XYZ file of C-alpha atoms in Angstrom:
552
model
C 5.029 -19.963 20.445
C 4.392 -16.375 18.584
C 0.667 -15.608 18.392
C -0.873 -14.242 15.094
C -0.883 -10.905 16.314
C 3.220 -10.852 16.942
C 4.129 -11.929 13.815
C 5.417 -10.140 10.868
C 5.165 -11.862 7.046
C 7.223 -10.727 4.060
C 5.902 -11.016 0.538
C 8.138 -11.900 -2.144
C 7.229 -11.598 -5.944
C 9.506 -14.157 -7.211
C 9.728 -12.667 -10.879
C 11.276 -9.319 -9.331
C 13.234 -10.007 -6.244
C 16.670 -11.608 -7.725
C 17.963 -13.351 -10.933
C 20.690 -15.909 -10.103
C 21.374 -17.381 -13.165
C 21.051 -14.048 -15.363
C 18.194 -14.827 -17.649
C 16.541 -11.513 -16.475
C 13.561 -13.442 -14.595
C 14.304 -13.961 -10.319
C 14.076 -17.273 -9.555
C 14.217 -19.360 -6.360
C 17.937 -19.654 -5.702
C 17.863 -15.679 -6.427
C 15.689 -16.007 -3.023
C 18.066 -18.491 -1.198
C 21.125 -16.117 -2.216
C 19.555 -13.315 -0.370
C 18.419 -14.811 2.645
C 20.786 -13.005 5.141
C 19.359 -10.230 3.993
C 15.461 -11.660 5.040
C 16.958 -12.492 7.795
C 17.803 -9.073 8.878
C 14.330 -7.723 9.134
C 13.265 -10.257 11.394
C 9.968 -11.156 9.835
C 8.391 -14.593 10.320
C 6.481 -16.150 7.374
C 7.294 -15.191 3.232
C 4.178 -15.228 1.390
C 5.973 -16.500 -2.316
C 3.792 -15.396 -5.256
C 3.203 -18.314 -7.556
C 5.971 -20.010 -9.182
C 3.944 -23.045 -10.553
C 4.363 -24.273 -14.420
C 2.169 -21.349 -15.958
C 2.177 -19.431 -19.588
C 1.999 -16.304 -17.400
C -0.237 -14.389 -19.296
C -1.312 -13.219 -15.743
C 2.174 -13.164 -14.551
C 1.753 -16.812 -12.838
C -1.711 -16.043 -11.960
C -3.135 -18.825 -14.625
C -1.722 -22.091 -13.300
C -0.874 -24.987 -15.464
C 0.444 -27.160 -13.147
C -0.326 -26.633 -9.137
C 2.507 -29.840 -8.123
C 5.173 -28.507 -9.944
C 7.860 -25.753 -10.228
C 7.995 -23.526 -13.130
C 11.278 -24.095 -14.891
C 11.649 -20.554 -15.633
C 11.998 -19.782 -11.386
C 13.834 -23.643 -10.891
C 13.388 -26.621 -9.844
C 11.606 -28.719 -7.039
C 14.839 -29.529 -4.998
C 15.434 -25.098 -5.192
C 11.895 -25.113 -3.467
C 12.829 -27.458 -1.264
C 16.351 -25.757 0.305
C 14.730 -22.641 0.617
C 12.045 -24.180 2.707
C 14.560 -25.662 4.501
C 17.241 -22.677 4.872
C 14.537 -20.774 5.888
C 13.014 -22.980 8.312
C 16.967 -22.190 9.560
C 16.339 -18.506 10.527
C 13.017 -19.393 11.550
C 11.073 -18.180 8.469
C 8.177 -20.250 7.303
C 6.820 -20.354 3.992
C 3.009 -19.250 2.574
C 2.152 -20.613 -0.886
C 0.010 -18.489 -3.414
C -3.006 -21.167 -4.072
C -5.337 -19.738 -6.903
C -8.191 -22.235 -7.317
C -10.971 -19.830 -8.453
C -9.001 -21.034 -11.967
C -6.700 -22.431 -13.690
C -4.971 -21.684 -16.999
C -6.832 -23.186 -20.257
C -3.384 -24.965 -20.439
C -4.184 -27.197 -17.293
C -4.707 -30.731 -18.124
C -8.208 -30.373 -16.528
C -9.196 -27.866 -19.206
C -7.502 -29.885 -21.963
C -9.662 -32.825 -20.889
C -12.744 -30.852 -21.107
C -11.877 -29.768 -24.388
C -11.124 -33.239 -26.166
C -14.430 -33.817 -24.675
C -14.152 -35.563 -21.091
C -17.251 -35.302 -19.231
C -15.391 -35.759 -15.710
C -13.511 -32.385 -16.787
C -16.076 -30.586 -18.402
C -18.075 -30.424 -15.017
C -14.887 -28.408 -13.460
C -15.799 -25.301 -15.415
C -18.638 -23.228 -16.269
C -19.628 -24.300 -19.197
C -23.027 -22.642 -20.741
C -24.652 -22.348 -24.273
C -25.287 -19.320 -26.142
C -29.040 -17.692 -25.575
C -31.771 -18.326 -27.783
C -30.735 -15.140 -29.852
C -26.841 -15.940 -29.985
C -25.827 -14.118 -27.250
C -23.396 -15.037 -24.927
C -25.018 -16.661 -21.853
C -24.793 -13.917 -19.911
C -24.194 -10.432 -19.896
C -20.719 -10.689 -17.029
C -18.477 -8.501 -17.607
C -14.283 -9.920 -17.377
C -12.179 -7.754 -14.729
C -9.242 -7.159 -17.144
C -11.790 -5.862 -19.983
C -14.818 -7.388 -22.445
C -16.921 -10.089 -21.709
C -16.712 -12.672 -18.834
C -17.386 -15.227 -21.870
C -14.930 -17.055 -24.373
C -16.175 -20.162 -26.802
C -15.367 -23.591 -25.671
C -13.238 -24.736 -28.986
C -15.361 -25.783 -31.388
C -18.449 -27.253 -29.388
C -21.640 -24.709 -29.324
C -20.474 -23.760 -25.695
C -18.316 -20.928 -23.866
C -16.356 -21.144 -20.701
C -16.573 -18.380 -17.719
C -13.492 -16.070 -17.098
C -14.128 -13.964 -14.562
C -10.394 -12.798 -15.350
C -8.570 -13.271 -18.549
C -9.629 -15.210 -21.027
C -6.765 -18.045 -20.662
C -8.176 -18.246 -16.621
C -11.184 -20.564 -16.739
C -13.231 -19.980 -13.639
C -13.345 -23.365 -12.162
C -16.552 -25.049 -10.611
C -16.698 -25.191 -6.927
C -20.222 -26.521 -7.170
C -18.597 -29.472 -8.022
C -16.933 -32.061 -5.414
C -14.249 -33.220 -7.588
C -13.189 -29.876 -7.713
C -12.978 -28.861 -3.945
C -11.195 -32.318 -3.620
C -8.324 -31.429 -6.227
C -8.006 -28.252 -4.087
C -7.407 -30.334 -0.815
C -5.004 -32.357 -2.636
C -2.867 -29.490 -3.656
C -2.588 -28.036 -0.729
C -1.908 -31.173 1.349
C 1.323 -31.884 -1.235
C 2.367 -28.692 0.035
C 1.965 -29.558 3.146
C 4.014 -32.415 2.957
C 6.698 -30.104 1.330
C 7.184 -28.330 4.874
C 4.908 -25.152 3.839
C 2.302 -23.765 6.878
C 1.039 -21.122 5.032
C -1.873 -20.894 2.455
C -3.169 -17.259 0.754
C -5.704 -18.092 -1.281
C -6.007 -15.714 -4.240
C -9.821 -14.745 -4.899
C -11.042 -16.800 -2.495
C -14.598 -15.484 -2.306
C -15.246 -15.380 -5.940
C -15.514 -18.930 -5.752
C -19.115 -19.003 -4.630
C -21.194 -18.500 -7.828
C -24.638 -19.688 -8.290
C -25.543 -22.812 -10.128
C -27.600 -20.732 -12.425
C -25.657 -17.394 -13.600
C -28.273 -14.696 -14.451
C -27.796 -11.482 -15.852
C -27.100 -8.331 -14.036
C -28.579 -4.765 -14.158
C -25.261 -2.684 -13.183
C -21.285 -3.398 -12.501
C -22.450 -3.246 -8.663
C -25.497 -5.953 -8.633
C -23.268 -8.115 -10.786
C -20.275 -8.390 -8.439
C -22.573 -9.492 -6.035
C -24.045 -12.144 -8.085
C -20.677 -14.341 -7.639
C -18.846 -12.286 -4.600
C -18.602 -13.241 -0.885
C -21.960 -15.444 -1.090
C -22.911 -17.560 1.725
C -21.594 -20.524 -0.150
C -17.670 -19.512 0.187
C -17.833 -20.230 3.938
C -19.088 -24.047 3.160
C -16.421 -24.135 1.078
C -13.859 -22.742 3.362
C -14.865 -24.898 6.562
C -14.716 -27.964 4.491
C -11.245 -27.047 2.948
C -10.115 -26.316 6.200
C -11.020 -29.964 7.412
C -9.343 -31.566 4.546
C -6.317 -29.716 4.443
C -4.598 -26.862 6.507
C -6.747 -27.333 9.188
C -5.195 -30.530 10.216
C -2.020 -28.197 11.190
C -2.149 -26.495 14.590
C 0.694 -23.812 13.136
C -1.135 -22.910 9.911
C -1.395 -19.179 8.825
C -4.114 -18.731 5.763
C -5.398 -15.487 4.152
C -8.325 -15.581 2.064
C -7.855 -12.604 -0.617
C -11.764 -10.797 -0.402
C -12.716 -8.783 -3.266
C -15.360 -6.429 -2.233
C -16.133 -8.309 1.310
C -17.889 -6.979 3.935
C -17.075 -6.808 7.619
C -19.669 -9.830 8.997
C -18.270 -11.959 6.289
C -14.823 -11.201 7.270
C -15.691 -11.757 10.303
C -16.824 -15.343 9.983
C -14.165 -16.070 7.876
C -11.358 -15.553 10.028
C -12.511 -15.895 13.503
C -11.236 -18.770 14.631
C -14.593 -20.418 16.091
C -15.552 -20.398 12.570
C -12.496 -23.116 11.349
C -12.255 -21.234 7.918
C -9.098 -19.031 7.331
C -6.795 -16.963 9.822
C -7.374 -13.463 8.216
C -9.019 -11.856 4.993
C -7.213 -9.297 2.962
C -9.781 -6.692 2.185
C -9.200 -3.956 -0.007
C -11.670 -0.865 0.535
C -8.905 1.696 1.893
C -7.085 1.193 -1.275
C -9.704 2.333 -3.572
C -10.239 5.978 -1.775
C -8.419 7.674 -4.826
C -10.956 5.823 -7.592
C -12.292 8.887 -8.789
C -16.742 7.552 -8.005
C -14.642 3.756 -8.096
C -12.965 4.319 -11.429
C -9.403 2.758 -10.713
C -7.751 4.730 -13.691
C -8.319 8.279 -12.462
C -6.164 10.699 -11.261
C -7.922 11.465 -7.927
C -6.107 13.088 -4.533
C -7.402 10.417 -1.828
C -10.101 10.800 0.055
C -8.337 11.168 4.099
C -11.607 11.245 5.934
C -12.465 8.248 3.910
C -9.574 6.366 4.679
C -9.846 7.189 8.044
C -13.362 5.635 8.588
C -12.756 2.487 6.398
C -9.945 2.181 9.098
C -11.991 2.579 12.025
C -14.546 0.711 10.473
C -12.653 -2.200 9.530
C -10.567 -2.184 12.781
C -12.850 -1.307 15.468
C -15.822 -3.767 13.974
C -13.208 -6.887 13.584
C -12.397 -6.724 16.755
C -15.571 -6.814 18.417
C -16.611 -9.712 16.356
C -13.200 -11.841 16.641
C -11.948 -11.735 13.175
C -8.736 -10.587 11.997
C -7.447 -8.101 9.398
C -4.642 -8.768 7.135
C -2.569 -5.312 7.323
C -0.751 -3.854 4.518
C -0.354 -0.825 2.076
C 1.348 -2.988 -0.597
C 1.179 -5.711 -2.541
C 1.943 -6.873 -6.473
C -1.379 -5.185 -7.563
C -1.077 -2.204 -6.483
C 0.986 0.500 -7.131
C 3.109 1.712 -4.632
C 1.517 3.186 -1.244
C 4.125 5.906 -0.675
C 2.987 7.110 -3.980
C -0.454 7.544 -3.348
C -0.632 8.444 0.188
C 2.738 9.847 1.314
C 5.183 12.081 -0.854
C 8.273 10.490 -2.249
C 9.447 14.044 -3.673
C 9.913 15.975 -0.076
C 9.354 13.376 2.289
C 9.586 10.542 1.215
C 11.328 8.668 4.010
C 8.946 10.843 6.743
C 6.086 9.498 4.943
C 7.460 6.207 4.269
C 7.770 5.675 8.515
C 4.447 7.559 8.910
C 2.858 4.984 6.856
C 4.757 2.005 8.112
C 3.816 2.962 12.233
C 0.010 3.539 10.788
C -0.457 0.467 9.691
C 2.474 -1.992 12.100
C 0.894 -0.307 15.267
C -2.429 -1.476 14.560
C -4.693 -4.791 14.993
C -3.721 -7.501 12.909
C -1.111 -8.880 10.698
C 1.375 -6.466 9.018
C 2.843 -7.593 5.607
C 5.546 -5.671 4.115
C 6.181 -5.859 0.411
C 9.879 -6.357 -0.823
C 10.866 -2.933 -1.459
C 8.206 -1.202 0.546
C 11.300 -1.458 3.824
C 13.965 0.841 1.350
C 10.666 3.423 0.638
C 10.434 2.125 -2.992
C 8.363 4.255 -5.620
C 6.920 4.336 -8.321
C 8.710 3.991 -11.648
C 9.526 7.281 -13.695
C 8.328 5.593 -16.987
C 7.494 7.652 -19.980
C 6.319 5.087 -23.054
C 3.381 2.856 -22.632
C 5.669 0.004 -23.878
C 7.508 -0.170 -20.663
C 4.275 -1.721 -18.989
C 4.104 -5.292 -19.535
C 0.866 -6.377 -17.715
C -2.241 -7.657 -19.231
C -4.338 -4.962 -17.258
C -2.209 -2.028 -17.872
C -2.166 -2.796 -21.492
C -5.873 -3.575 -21.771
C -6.587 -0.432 -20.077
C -4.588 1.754 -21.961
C -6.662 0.912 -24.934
C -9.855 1.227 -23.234
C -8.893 4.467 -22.532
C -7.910 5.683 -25.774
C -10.680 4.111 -26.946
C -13.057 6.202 -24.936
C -11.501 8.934 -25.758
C -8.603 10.394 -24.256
C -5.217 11.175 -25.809
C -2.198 8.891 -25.602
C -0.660 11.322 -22.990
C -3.484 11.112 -21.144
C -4.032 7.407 -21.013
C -0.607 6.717 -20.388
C -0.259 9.652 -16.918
C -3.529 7.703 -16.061
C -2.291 4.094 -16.465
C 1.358 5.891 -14.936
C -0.608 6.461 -12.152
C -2.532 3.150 -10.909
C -0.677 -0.025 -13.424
C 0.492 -3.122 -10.640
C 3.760 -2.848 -13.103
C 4.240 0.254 -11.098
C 5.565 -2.409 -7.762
C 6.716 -5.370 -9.866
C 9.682 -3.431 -11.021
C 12.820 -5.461 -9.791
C 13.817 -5.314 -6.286
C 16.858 -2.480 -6.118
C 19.834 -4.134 -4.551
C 22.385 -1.184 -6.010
C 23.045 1.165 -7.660
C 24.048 -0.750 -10.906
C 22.471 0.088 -14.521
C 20.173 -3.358 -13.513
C 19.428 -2.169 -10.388
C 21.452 -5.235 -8.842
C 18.654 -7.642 -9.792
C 20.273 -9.506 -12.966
C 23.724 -8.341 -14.847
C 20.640 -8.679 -18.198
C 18.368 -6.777 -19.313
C 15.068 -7.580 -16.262
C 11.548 -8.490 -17.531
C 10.555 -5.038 -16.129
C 12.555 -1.920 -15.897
C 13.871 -0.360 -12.960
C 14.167 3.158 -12.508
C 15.688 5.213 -9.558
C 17.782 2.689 -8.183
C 20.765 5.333 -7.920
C 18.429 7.163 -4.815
C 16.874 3.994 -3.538
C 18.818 0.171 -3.346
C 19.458 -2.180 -0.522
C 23.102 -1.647 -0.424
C 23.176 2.996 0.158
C 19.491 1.822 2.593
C 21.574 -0.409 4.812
C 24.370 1.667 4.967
C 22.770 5.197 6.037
C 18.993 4.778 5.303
C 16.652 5.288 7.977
C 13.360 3.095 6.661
C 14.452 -0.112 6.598
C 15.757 0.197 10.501
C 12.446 1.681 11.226
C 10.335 -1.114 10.303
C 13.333 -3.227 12.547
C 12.078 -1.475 15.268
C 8.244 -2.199 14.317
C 8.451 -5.848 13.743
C 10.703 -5.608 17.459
C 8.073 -3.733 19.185
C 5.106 -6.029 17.788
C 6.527 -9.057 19.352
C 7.622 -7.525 22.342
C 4.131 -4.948 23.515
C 0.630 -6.826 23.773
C -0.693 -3.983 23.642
C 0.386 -3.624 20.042
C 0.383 -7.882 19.145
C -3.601 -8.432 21.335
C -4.629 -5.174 21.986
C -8.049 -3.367 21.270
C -8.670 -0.710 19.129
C -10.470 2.447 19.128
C -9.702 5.548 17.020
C -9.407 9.414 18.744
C -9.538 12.286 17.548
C -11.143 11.245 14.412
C -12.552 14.584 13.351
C -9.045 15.823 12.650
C -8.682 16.393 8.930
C -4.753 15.477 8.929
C -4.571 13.336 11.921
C -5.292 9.771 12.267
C -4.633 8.752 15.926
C -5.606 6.061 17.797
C -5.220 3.909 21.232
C -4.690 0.604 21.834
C -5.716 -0.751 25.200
C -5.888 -4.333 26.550
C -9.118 -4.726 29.389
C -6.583 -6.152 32.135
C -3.913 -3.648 31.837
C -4.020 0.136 32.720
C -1.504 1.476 30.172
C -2.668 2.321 26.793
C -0.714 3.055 23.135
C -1.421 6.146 21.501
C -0.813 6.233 18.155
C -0.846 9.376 16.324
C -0.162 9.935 12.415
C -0.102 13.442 10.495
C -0.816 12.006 6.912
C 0.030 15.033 4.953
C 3.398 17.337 4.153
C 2.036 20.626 6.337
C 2.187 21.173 9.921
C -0.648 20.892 12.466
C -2.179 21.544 15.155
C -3.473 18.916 17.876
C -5.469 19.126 20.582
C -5.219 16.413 23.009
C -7.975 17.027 24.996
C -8.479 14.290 27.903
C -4.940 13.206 27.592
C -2.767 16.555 28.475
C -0.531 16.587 31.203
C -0.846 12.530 31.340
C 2.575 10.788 31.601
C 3.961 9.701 28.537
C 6.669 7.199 27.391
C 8.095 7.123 23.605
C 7.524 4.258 22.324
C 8.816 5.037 18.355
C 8.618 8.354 16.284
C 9.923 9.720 13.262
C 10.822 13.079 14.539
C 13.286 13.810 17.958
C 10.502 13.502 21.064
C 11.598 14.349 24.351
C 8.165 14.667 26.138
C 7.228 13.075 29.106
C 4.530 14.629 29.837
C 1.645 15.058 27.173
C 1.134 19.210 26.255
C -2.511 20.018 26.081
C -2.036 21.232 22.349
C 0.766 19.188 19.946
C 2.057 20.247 16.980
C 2.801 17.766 14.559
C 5.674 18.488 11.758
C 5.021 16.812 8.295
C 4.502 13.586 8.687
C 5.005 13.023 11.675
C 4.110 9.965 13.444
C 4.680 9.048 17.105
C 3.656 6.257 19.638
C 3.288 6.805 23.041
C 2.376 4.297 25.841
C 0.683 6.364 28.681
């Protein structure tokens, strides 16, 4: 059996990847219809973005039914032969569980509203303040107040997120036991995998006071000591009962001891965190729409940080430069204009050749970018929208809110998956939900036939399960000083050869000095430039970048 550190999971964003039945929306026999191409990469668990009954005013983010299958992606006995041609080429399947909320169209909130006690304790439900205010002074993370009116009763509900997302409340039992129940019908569905959006918002207090600054109040109901009560007993109820199980817990703004406890496996919470930090080192002082160069040296210690720290503490890190709310990492860390398959390897081997769990986006293996969109009314999502208006609103001109939203929107990697060349980009024969652009440079079909990223990350997802060293290694950063280079080795305490990884992160040459390791012996163990050394030079010059792993 694979350990955690050997395996390789694929995430899939359902609305994007393929339309079978040409309604412009991908669906779930879109999925099954391209499995011999999953099968190709050799990965080992899809992580499926929600495809549960939802008005998708959060793109399936607001669920309306966690038991059944959105019509709009298929039907229960779709879900059920992908699970099972999967479990075929030895794929399993991770669900998307959000239960920090559910969509004001969930029978639970309906039942609150018509007045049902039982369902009124599931939410946060609080009366204005003696002057009228709202109860508190929370702020919403797509925009305005964290507040909306309960119907017509002299209440209002919390949304920590959009206004149809009504935080629910963990305080209560009833509520942690409807989240055991969903998850153990997917169980008996054949799924072993659990991310659970959020997570570690979950743990508000009973009493929700106001806060002084955007800081102080994101610790007010983030990664309290109360999500790991709630995590231990979930993992009792549910997943926990299953000896294969793979669960993420999606940390906003966690820190390392918490991630710690929450995925070290003496702790019987989750398997790994998803943490965010190195993505937010071009927020211009933590403003996400900015148009900020990132910060290297940053990156670099959030890294080391993050990597060396987890280790020595037993947790495990969730690895990955993309996902559906982000825009894409090549983008904002490599350059897609003059290198972008160098820098799409470079970034790959940075992140595949370290501790942890790699995830790989669909797209992210053909070097996928961002969109060349030039109207604001391309963007669809709730945030990118919201934004824009903020924006304008504070000031800046419509060509300046739109470069800015250009630059950071999650529309940016939910464009449709590029399987050609075609005017739809392969994905429908209809006009998509979002637009793709580019597919004429980048599709499946010209990347499988003479591209040279998707083999690459072959090779990474071989050498994982094939080296320790890379799958239950150690890790320690060198050289870290460098202000282009992020290197670093790892070494297992019963074996005497060692990795060293070493990544030039930016389009100019370099210069490295490698000190205590010239004239060692060297095997290549992957690159993205020709490397004929077997013997380690004292100084290295590295072309743009360049990434190479040798075991010495």
């Amino acid at each position: 059996m694979q350990t955690l550190g050997q395996k390789v999971i694929y995430q899939i964003y359902p609305k994007s990847f393929y339309d079978s039945n040409n309604d412009g929306i991908g669906d779930l026999r879109g999925i099954i219809a391209k499995i011999p191409y999953i099968a190709k990469l050799n990965i080992d668990m899809i992580w499926f973005n929600p495809f549960f009954v939802s008005p998708q005013n959060d793109n399936g983010y607001d669920i309306a039914d966690y038991y059944q299958i959105d019509p709009r992606f298929g039907t229960m006995a779709d879900f059920e032969e992908l699970v099972a041609k999967l479990k075929e080429i030895n794929v399993g399947v991770m669900l998307d569980m959000v239960l920090n909320h559910c969509s004001t169209e969930h029978e639970w909130f309906k039942k609150a509203l018509a007045g049902d006690k039982y369902y009124q304790d599931f939410f946060y439900l609080r009366p204005a303040k003696a002057d009228g205010s709202l109860p508190n002074n929370w702020s919403s993370k797509f925009g305005g107040p964290a507040w909306e009116k309960f119907g017509d009763t002299n209440l209002y509900y919390l949304h920590l997120y959009d206004k149809t997302q009504a935080d629910l409340d963990w305080h209560n039992e009833n509520v942690r036991k409807e989240a055991s129940k969903i998850i153990n019908f997917w169980r008996s569905k054949g799924v072993a995998g659990f991310r659970f959006d959020v997570i570690n918002v979950t743990g508000k207090d009973t009493v929700l006071v106001d806060s002084t600054d955007i800081n102080e109040e994101k610790a007010l109901y983030t990664d309290t000591p109360v999500v790991h009560d709630y995590l231990k007993e979930l993992n009792r109820t549910s997943f926990g009962q299953d000896e294969d199980a793979i669960t993420v817990g999606e940390m906003s703004s966690a820190t390392i001891p918490n991630s710690i406890e929450y995925s070290n496996p003496a702790e019987h919470e989750l398997s790994m965190v998803f943490t965010f930090h190195h993505l937010k080192v071009d927020y211009k002082d933590g403003e996400k729409w900015s148009d900020y160069p990132f910060d290297f040296m940053k990156l670099k210690q959030l890294f080391t940080d993050w990597q060396e720290k987890m280790d020595q503490g037993g947790g495990w890190n969730a690895l990955f430069w993309n996902n559906h709310d982000q825009p894409w990492a090549l983008n904002r860390f490599g350059d897609p204009v003059n290198f972008r398959v160098e820098s799409a390897q470079m970034l790959a081997s940075a992140l595949h050749l370290m501790r942890g769990t790699p995830y790989i986006y669909q797209g992210e293996e053909l070097g996928m970018m961002d969109p060349s969109y030039t109207d604001i009314s391309e963007y669809v999502d709730v945030e990118a929208l919201n934004a824009y208006q903020a924006l304008i609103e504070a000031g800046k001109s419509p060509a300046e809110a739109f470069h800015l939203i250009s630059l950071k929107a999650r529309d940016n990697s939910r464009v449709p998956m590029h399987w050609n060349a075609d005017k739809y980009a392969g994905f429908s024969t209809v006009t998509p939900w979002l637009k793709p652009t580019d597919q004429a440079e980048i599709n499946v079909e010209k990347e499988l036939a003479s591209g040279q990223i998707f083999t690459y990350y072959q090779q990474l997802i071989k050498l994982r399960k094939e080296m320790p060293l890379i799958s239950a290694g150690h890790f320690q950063t060198v050289f870290k000083d460098h202000p282009q280079v992020f290197a670093y080795r790892r070494y297992l305490d019963n074996q005497a050869k060692e990795l060293l990884v070493i990544n030039n992160f930016y389009g100019q040459e370099t210069e490295l000095d490698l000190g205590t390791y010239a004239d060692k012996a060297c095997r290549l163990v992957i690159s993205n430039y020709d490397q004929d050394l077997t013997k380690l030079p004292a100084k290295l010059t590295l072309r743009p970048y360049e990434t190479i792993a040798w075991e010495i």
